[in-house]
mmCIF file of C-alpha atoms in Angstrom:
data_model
loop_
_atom_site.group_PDB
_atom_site.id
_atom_site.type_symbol
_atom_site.label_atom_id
_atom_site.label_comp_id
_atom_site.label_asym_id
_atom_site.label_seq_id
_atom_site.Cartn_x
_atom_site.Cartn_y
_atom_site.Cartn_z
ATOM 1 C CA UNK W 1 75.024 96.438 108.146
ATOM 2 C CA UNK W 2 78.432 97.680 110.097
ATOM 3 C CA UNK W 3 79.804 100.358 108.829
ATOM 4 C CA UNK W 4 83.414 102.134 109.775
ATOM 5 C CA UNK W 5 85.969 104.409 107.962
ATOM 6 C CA UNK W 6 88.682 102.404 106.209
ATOM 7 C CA UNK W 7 90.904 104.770 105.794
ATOM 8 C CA UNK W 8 91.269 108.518 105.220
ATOM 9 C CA UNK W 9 93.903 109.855 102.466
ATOM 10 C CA UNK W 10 96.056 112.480 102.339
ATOM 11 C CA UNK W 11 98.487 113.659 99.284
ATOM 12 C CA UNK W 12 101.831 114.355 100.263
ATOM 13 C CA UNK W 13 104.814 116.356 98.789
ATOM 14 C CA UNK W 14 107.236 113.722 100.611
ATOM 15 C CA UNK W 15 105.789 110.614 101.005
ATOM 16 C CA UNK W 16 109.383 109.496 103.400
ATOM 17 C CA UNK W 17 108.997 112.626 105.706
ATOM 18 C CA UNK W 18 105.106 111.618 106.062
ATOM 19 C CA UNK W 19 105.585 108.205 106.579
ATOM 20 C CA UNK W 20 108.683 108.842 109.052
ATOM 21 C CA UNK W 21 106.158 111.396 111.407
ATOM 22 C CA UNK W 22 103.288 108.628 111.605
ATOM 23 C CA UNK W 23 105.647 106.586 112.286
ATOM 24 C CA UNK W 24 107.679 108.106 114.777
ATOM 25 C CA UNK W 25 105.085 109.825 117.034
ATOM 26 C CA UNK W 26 102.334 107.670 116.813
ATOM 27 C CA UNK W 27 103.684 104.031 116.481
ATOM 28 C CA UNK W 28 102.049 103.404 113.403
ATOM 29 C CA UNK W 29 102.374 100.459 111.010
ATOM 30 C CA UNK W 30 103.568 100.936 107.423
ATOM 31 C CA UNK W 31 102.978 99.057 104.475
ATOM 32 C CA UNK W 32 105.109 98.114 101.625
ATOM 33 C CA UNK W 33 105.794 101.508 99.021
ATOM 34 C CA UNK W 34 103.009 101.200 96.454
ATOM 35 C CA UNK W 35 104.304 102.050 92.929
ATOM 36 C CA UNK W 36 102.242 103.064 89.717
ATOM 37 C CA UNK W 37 104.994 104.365 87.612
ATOM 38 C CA UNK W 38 102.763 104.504 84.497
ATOM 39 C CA UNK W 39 100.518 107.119 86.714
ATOM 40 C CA UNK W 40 103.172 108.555 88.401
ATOM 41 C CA UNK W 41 101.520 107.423 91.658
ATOM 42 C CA UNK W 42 103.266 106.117 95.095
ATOM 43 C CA UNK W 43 101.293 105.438 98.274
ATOM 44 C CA UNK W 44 101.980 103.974 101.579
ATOM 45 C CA UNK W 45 99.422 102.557 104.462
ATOM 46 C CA UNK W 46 99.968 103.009 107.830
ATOM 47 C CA UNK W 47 97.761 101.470 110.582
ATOM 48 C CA UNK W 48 97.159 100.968 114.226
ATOM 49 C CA UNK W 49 96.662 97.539 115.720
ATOM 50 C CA UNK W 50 92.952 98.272 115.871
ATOM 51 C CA UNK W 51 92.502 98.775 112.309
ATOM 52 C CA UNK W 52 92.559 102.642 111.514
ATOM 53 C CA UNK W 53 94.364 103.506 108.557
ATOM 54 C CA UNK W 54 95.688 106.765 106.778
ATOM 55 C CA UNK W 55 96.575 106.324 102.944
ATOM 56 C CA UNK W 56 99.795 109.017 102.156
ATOM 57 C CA UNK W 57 99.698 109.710 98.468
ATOM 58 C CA UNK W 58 101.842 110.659 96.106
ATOM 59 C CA UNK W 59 101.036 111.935 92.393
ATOM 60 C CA UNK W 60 103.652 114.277 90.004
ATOM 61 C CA UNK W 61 100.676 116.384 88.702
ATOM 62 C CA UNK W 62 99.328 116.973 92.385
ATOM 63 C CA UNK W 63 100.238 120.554 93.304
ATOM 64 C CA UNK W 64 101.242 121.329 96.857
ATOM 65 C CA UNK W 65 97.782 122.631 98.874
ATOM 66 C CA UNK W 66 97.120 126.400 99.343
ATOM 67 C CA UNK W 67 95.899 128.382 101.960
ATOM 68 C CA UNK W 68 95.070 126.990 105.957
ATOM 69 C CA UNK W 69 94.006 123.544 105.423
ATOM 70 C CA UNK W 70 92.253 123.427 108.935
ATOM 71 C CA UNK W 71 89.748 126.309 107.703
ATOM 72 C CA UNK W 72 88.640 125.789 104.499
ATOM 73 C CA UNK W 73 86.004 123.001 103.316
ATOM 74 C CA UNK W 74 87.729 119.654 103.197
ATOM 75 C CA UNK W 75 89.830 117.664 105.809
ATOM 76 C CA UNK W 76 89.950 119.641 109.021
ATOM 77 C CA UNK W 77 91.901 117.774 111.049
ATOM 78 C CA UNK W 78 92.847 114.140 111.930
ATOM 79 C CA UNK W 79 92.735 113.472 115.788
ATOM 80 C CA UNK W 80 94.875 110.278 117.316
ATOM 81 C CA UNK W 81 94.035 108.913 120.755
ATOM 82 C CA UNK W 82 97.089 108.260 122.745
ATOM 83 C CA UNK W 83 95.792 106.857 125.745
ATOM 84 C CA UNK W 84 95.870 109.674 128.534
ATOM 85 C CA UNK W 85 96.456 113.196 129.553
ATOM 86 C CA UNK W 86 100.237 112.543 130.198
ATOM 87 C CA UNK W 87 100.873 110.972 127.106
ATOM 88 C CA UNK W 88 99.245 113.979 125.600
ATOM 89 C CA UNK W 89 101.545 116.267 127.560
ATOM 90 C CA UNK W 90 104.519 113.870 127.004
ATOM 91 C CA UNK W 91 103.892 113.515 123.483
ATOM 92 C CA UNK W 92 103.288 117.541 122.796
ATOM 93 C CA UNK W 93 106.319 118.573 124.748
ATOM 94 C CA UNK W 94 108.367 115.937 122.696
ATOM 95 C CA UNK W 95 107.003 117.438 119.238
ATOM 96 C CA UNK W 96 107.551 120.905 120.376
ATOM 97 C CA UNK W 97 110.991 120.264 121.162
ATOM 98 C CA UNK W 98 111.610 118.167 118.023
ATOM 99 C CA UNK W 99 110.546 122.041 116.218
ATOM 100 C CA UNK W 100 107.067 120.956 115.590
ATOM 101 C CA UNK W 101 104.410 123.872 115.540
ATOM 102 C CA UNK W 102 101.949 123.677 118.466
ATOM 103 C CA UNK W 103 98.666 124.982 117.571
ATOM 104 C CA UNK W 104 97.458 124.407 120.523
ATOM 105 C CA UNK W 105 98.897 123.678 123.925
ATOM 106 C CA UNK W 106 96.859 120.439 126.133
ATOM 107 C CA UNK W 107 93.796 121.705 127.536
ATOM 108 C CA UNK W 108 90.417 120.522 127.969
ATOM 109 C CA UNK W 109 88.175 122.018 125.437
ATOM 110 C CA UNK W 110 84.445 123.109 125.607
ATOM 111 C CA UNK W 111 83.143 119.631 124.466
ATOM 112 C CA UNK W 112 85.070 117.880 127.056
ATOM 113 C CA UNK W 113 88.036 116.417 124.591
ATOM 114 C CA UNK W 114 91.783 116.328 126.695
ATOM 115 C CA UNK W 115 93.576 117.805 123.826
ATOM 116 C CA UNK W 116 96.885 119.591 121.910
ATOM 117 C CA UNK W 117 96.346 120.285 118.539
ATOM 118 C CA UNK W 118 99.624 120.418 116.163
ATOM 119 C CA UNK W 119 100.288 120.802 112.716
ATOM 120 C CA UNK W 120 102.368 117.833 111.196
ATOM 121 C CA UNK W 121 105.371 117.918 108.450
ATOM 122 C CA UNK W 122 102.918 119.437 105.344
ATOM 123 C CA UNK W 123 101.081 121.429 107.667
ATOM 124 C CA UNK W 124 97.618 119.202 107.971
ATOM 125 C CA UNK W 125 96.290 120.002 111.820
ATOM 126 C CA UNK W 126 96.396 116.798 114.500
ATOM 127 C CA UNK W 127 94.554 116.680 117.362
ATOM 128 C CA UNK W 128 96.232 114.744 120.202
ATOM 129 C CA UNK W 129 93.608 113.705 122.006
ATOM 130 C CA UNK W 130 93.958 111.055 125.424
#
């Protein structure tokens, strides 16, 4: 039996502002808006060419998340391959100066990952990894 992730979800505030950062930074795909207006649910699905996919949900009686959501139990982080150590570099330098926060600047860490680690519009952490 193969097995895989087929997605990972993540609620959103602002579905747009999500969906434009995916977008934007990591060339992502995006479905058509999803609807539910009976549930008060909107989603969208962005994917890479290789068949990843994040889910960016959108419910009226989902509050907005507390506390450091790359320390507490749950989603830590979500980390995006981008192909090399310059287009880490690149791609860090262009979020920092687009007023991104870095969390962490490229480096190689202990486990041998090329990596910056960043924290996107709603604050979830992303690994940019090469």
């Amino acid at each position: 039996m193969k097995m895989r992730i087929e997605h990972i979800g993540i609620w959103t505030s602002d579905l747009e502002i999500m969906r434009d950062f995916y977008q934007t930074y990591f060339h992502m795909n995006c479905s058509e808006r999803y609807l539910n207006d009976k549930k008060g649910f909107s989603s969208y699905f962005l994917s890479f060419e290789g068949g990843a996919r994040i889910e960016l949900m959108k419910r009226i009686d989902i509050p907005k998340g507390h506390g450091d959501k790359g320390t507490v139990n749950g989603l830590a982080h979500i980390a995006m391959s981008v192909g090399g150590k310059d287009v880490v570099d690149n791609l860090t330098k262009r979020l920092k100066l687009d007023g991104f926060e870095i969390l962490g600047e490229p480096r190689t860490t202990g486990d041998g990952y090329y990596e910056s680690v960043i924290l996107d519009p709603e604050g979830n952490h992303v690994e940019i990894t090469e």
